[in-house]
Structure formats: structure tokens, C-alpha cells
Phi, psi and omega in degrees: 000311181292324167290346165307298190288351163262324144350289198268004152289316162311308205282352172305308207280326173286330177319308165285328141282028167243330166292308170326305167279026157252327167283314220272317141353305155282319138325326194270335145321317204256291191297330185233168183289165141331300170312307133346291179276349178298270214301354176289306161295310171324294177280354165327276176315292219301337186226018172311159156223155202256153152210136169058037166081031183234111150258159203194168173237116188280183198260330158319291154000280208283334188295314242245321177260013145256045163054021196302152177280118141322348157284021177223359125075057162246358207305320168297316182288353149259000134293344160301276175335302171308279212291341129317274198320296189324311189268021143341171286299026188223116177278004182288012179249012149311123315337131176254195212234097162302068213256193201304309167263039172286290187316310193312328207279332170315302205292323172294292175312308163295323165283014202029007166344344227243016163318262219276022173241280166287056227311324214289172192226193172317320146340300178275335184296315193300345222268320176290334163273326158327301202267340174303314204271351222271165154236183197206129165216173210285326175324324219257033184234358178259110169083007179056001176303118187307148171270140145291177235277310187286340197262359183288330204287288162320310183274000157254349155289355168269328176313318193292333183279322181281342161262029177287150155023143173212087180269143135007127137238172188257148224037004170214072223275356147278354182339106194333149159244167194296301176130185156278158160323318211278000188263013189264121172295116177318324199238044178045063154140304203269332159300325179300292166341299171298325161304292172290002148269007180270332185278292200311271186007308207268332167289341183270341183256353192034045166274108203326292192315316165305322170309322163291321186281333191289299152344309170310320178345286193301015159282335144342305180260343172267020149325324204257336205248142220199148194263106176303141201308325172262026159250335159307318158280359143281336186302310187306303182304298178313309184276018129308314190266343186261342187291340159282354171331129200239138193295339155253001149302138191276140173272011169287348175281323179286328178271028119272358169279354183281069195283168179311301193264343167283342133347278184301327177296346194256341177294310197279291208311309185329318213293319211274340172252347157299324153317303162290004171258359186047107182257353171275358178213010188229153153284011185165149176331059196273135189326318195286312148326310199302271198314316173322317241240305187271336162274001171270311233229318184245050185311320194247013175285018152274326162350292168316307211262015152302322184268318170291344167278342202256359169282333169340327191271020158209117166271138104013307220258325195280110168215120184300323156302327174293258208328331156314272218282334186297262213306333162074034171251160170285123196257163185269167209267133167312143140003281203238082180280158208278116166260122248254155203277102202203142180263162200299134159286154205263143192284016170216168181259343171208176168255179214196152178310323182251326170267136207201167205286335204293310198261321180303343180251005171277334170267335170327289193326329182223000143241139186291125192006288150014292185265350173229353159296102186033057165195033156235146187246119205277119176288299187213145209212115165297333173261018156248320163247017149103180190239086190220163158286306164313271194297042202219275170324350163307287250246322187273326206285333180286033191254109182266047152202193167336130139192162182297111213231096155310171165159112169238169192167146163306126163297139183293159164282138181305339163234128179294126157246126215127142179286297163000295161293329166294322157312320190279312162344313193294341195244007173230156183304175195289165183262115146280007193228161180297170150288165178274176151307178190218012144065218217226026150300088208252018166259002182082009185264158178228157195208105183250171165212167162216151167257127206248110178293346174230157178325133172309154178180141172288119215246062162310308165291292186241150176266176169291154163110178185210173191305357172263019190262148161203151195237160195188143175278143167248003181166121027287323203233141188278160163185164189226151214221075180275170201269149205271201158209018174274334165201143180262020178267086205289283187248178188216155152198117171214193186290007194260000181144188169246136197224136142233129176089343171226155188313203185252156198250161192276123195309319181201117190315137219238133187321138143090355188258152163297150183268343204292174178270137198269150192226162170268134160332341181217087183216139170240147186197118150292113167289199196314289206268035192351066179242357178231102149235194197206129158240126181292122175234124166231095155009302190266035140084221186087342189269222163318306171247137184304141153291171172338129163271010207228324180232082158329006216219183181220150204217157143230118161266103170252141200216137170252125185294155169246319150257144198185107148241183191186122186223109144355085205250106172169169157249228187248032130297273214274063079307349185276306171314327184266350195277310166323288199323318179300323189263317165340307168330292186288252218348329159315297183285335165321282169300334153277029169246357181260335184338124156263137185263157186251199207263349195256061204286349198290303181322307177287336188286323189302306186297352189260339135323271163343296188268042202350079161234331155245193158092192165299028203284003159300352201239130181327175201266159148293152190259148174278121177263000000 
């Protein structure tokens, strides 16, 4: 009997790791060209290293041709990260051995390639970067109970050590490997059993959607399990440096802008979104944060590493055009063609007091890349064209598409100092709610924005914008705050000031009512001389913008500006449009400073009064008794 049951134990394990070489297998069909997969082996092979008839790839290797920079000290945590990802779909092979089709299933998983295979969408890839990066321990499966600060601590120094290097052994060059902590089963035995009958099933039928669901198995465990907060921020720090990445850039040109103070500028963003998981209060990342956080606030901070896996699609070693003339067939154009040592075009035309590649690749994270990577344009920058209403409608106003509304600035004191500050108080209710945290920040600053999908205008009556506007913190702690349909008063501009999130202020204070300003449940609002603003968080909702998912709680921040930019999402159409619109203006304004007046001159200013082109024609009509 016991040699029966080591029979079908054994033929279970080639079984499942024949099923395993039948996906990579099917990836490599289904997901890449011909071409592709040439250029893939190429580079595979060119730099493998061999032991017992087994090539693999070390994590030096795996480091050194994706450019990781060493000053950001991640290249292990993405090695980590593959030799999970490698050992798809089953994680009990976990560490696997990168060998080529280990690596492919990294690379199908990291490009998402895996659409014509796999039905499952992003949800499940983050879900699988979870736990590659996550530990796991068996304390923490009794009662969901959190590991402390010290035992998280601990179980990521047994991670470092069960995730050292993972070489071939000889004569048993398939072997199980031990794992990560977190793929190891609580419940000795039985859950694992099922989990590989859940593998074969799904694998003998190569039927996608089950390959996932087997995969899902480990949502038992992944409960129990939490990403320490500083490897996550190194993680942060890379996928900063990888979000302009264009799959034919080296990610050594972009780490080259990483001097001693853009470092440190790369250090605080991190700090401000590793923040946003409140670390003050958790000892590590756990999967219901993790997903809250990166499907609100962080959709796309994973991206970058689509374009950096995706150099895999190209050798060096290959050149197609020599292969044209010898052979005389028509060859076809690489993936990912070779690009001559030429410097980056820069993702922005200037820096701005507040925007910098840092904070540009911080917003990349919950708007797409795409739309903000050398295709934003600075509209109105304070400290160059003055801190006015005037100059802000100037400067903003013809810009007919999308754009990106910036403010940073110091918290105010809880009793106002100063005529200035008291004045600006005055104009608001009296403040019940706190400050917000201040995260891992000890200067008081603070730094909000909104995104306006539609063009600026002055909005006495109703305000602007649609359900695609969205305001959001960058510091101390990152968040995105999106828009409701329970109230549309997305943005304001009036003489009273700048608004996302509260209605329009009243054209004239109504007998018996407060003069004071009505603010929103989620709301930022600069006043009249933007020299002051506040934002508001109230918990139980209800306005323009959803409150927090993440901070339960209710906070006001009053702030003295320091900075107001406005930037522009476009290219040079639309910068062509404002530029019409700017000179149409003067022209305009040209002509009613040339009007010739007739001998009747009281007569002509009046009809010329009507039809308002000069005089006070802002100011209302008189009422009919």
C-alpha cells in the first residue's frame, strides 16, 4: 500500500510539471509571434548559466540586463518576484529555477500578454504581485490576527534567507522547492492535495479560466499574509523610475537623472504613497489594503514593468536587416527595435515649482502615462505670472481640453495669525474636524490637486467639469478622491476664489443667511487672492467626490499658499488653439480701444453700452415693477 501511495505521489509530481511545460508551452504560442519567440531564446541562451544540463538565470543576470539601478537597492525583490511568477500556476514550486520556461511565464505575466490565454484581467495580475512580494506566517492564520512590527520583521528575514539564489541540483533537477513562506500550507496536507487536483483538472483541459481559479486556491492564505512596508518602498522607488519607460528604452537612461537630490525627491514621493497604506498602524501591507489602494488611488503603478519585460522581445545578437541581404526573403521588423545611444527626449518642457519628473511620474500612477509623459504644458505657474484671479483666467483660460490644477503650501495654526489669516477664517465656518496626518513628514507641507476634464470658464451659476474630474492628495500621503454623480459641482471659478467639490458661492449675501462659504464633503477651495486654501474631508460623503477608502476618519487642512501651477494635458493642436484664441482676444480688444465716436458722443457710448463692447456691461440688468 505505502508503495502504491508513493506511486501516485510521484506520478502526481511529473504530472503537474508536465502540465506546467503544456501552459508555457501555450503561452508561447498563443501570446507571441514567431519573431518573438526567436528573439526571446536568443537572449535567453546568450547569457544562461548551465549546471547538471539545467541553464537558468541568476538573479545578478536577471539584474544586470534589466539596468535595475543599484542605488534603489530592488534587483532582489525582483527577483523574488520572477521565481514566484515562474512557477505559475502552482505555487508550491515556488522558488522556481529560472530556466527558460520559467522566465517566459515571468515575462507573459509581467507584459500582460496573457489575454489569449488566460480570460482573467488585471485584478488577478496584481493579485499574483501580491503575494510574489508578500510573507507569510502560520501565527497569523489563527484568528486573522496582525503579526507585530518584530515578528513581521522576523518573517521577512526568514524570507531572505528561503529566497536566496536557487540553483539546479543534480539528479533532481525537478524538484519540488520549499517555497516562499506564503505558498506553504497551514493545513499540512489537505488543502495542498486539493489544490493539485484543482491543477491537474484544469491543466489536462488547458482550460484558461480554471488555470486561474486554481491559482485563486491560495485566497485562503493570502489573509494571513503582508508585504514589509520597506521593500514595498523600494518597489515604489523603481516603479517611479520605470513609469516613462517606452519598451524601446534602456531603463539605464532614465536612472540617470537619479543625482543625490532627485533621489531624495524620489525618496518623499515613495514615502507619500507607502503612507497611504497607514503604517502607523499596520505592521505590513495585507491583500485587503493592498487591492483597496491600488485599484482607487494606484491603477496604473504597475505599467512600467510591461515595458521593461518586454525587452526580453529583443536581441542585439539578431540583425534582420544582414539576414534581408543574404537570403534575399523578406524579413520582418522586430518587436522592439535597437536604438542608437541618442538622449531622452525630456518628459516635460519645463519644471514647474511644484511639478518635477518625480511628482510626473506620481501622477502617471492614477492617470495614464500616456496622457502625461511629454504631453503636458505649463498654462499658469505663480510664481511667474503673480497670484491673481487675473492672471490665472488669463493665462488658463483658452485652453480647450484637459488640465491639471497643482497647490502646495503650509498648514495654517489651529488659531489664526495675523490680520490675513483671520480674515481668511472669516470667510469660512467655523473648523470642526483635525488635521489630517502628516505621514512621515515633519515640515507641515502639504500638496493637493485636481484633475478637469473639461475646459475653465467662469462659473457664476453652475459649476463645471463631469464625472471624469478627479481631486486628489500627493502629499503627505498619496490619494485620489473620484467623482460622485450625488452632486456635479465638480470645479468653480468665481470672484471668490477656486473650488472642486462646493457649489458656487452666492453672487450676494441673502438677509438672515450666513455670508460665510459653503464647503463640500470632499472639497478644495483656494480663495479670491489665492493666497489661502482648505481642504476638507467628511467622512460620511455625500458631495462631488467619494471620501476616502482607505481613512475612515474626518480631517481639514487650512493651508498658506506657497505654490499654483496649472498645466495643461495636450499636445501642440492644442496649444495651437490657445494660441488662436489669445490672439483673436487682442484683436478684439484692439478694436474697441480704435472705435471712432460720432459728434453725438453721449448717444454712441450709450448704444455701444448695450451692445457691450465698452463701459460696465458686467454688471446686471435692472428689474421690471
Amino acid at each position: 500500500m505505502g508503495q502504491g501511495h508513493s506511486e501516485e505521489q510521484g506520478a502526481t509530481r511529473v504530472s503537474t510539471e508536465q502540465l506546467s511545460h503544456e501552459l508555457a508551452v501555450r503561452f508561447a504560442k498563443k501570446c507571441f509571434t514567431p519573431l518573438e519567440i526567436m528573439h526571446f531564446k536568443d537572449v535567453f541562451s546568450s547569457l544562461a548559466d548551465e549546471q547538471d544540463g539545467i541553464r537558468y538565470w541568476k538573479e545578478e543576470t536577471l539584474c544586470r540586463f534589466l539596468a535595475l539601478p543599484d542605488s534603489l537597492s530592488s534587483g532582489h525583490l525582483v527577483y523574488q518576484m520572477s521565481t514566484y511568477l515562474g512557477a505559475f500556476p502552482f505555487p508550491i514550486l515556488a522558488p522556481s529555477i529560472l530556466t527558460i520556461e520559467a522566465m517566459l511565464k515571468v515575462v507573459v505575466i509581467m507584459t500582460e500578454r496573457y489575454g489569449k490565454v488566460l480570460k482573467k484581467g488585471k485584478a488577478d495580475r496584481n493579485k499574483l504581485l501580491f503575494r510574489s512580494l508578500a510573507v507569510f506566517d502560520r501565527r497569523m492564520s489563527v484568528g486573522h490576527e496582525r503579526p507585530s512590527h518584530e515578528i513581521l520583521s522576523a518573517m521577512k528575514d526568514e524570507e531572505a534567507e528561503g529566497a536566496q539564489e536557487k540553483v539546479p541540483v543534480k539528479d533532481e533537477p525537478h524538484s519540488h522547492a520549499t517555497g516562499f513562506s506564503i505558498d506553504q500550507s497551514a493545513n499540512d496536507g489537505d488543502e495542498e492535495e486539493d489544490d493539485d487536483e484543482l491543477a491537474l483538472a484544469a491543466l489536462e483541459s488547458l482550460d484558461a479560466i480554471e488555470v486561474f481559479k486554481h491559482d485563486q486556491r491560495a485566497d485562503t492564505k493570502i489573509h494571513h499574509a503582508q508585504i514589509p512596508f520597506d521593500n514595498f518602498q523600494r518597489l515604489v522607488m523603481l516603479l517611479l523610475i520605470t513609469a516613462p519607460l517606452d519598451s524601446r528604452e534602456s531603463l539605464s537612461k532614465h536612472a540617470e537623472r537619479l543625482t543625490p537630490s532627485m533621489l531624495d525627491g524620489l525618496r518623499k514621493v515613495a514615502d507619500s504613497i507607502v503612507w497611504s497604506f497607514t503604517p502607523e498602524q499596520n505592521a505590513g501591507i495585507s491583500y485587503e489594503s493592498f487591492n483597496t489602494i491600488i485599484t482607487n488611488s494606484l491603477p496604473f503603478i504597475f505599467d512600467g514593468l510591461n515595458p521593461l519585460f518586454e525587452h526580453f522581445l529583443f536581441s542585439k545578437n539578431i540583425d534582420l536587416s544582414r539576414r534581408k541581404r543574404t537570403s534575399g526573403v523578406r524579413a520582418l521588423s522586430p518587436t522592439i527595435p535597437q536604438v542608437p545611444d541618442t538622449p531622452l527626449e525630456p518628459l516635460i518642457v519645463q519644471e514647474g515649482e511644484i511639478l518635477d519628473t518625480n511628482i510626473l511620474s506620481q501622477l502617471s500612477f492614477f492617470l495614464k502615462g500616456s496622457s502625461v509623459f511629454r504631453r503636458l504644458r505649463p498654462l499658469y505657474l505663480g510664481g511667474e505670472a503673480g497670484f491673481s484671479l487675473g492672471s490665472f483666467e488669463q493665462k488658463v483660460f483658452n485652453w480647450r481640453a484637459p488640465s491639471i490644477l497643482l497647490v502646495s503650501g503650509s498648514r495654517l495654526p489651529h488659531i489664526p495669525q495675523g490680520s490675513r489669516e483671520r480674515a481668511f477664517a472669516d470667510t469660512l465656518p467655523p473648523k470642526r474636524f483635525p488635521n489630517s496626518s502628516a505621514g512621515n513628514s515633519t515640515t507641515g507641507r502639504v500638496l493637493f490637486g485636481a484633475y478637469l476634464d473639461v475646459p475653465w470658464k467662469h462659473t457664476n451659476k453652475e459649476a463645471i467639469g463631469s464625472s471624469s474630474s478627479l481631486l486628489f492628495q500627493l502629499a503627505p500621503i498619496h490619494e485620489v478622491f473620484r467623482a460622485s454623480t450625488v452632486s456635479k459641482d465638480y470645479a468653480t471659478c468665481t470672484k471668490s476664489g477656486i473650488g472642486f467639490g462646493s457649489p458656487p458661492p452666492r453672487p450676494k449675501p441673502v438677509s438672515g443667511l450666513s455670508s460665510q462659504l459653503t464647503l463640500g464633503a470632499v472639497s478644495l477651495l483656494l480663495d479670491e487672492s489665492l493666497e489661502f486654501g482648505v481642504f476638507t474631508h467628511d467622512r460620511e460623503g455625500g458631495g462631488s467626490f467619494y471620501p476616502s477608502r482607505s481613512r475612515p476618519t474626518d480631517w481639514q487642512d487650512r493651508f498658506e499658499v506657497e505654490s499654483l501651477e496649472v498645466w495643461g494635458c495636450g499636445g501642440d493642436a492644442e496649444a495651437e488653439k490657445q494660441r488662436a484664441a489669445w490672439a483673436f482676444e487682442a484683436r478684439e480688444a484692439e478694436a474697441r480701444r480704435n472705435l471712432k465716436l460720432g459728434k453725438d458722443i453721449e448717444a454712441d457710448r450709450a448704444l455701444l453700452e448695450m451692445a457691450g463692447l465698452v463701459g460696465n456691461h458686467g454688471a446686471s440688468g435692472g428689474s421690471m415693477g
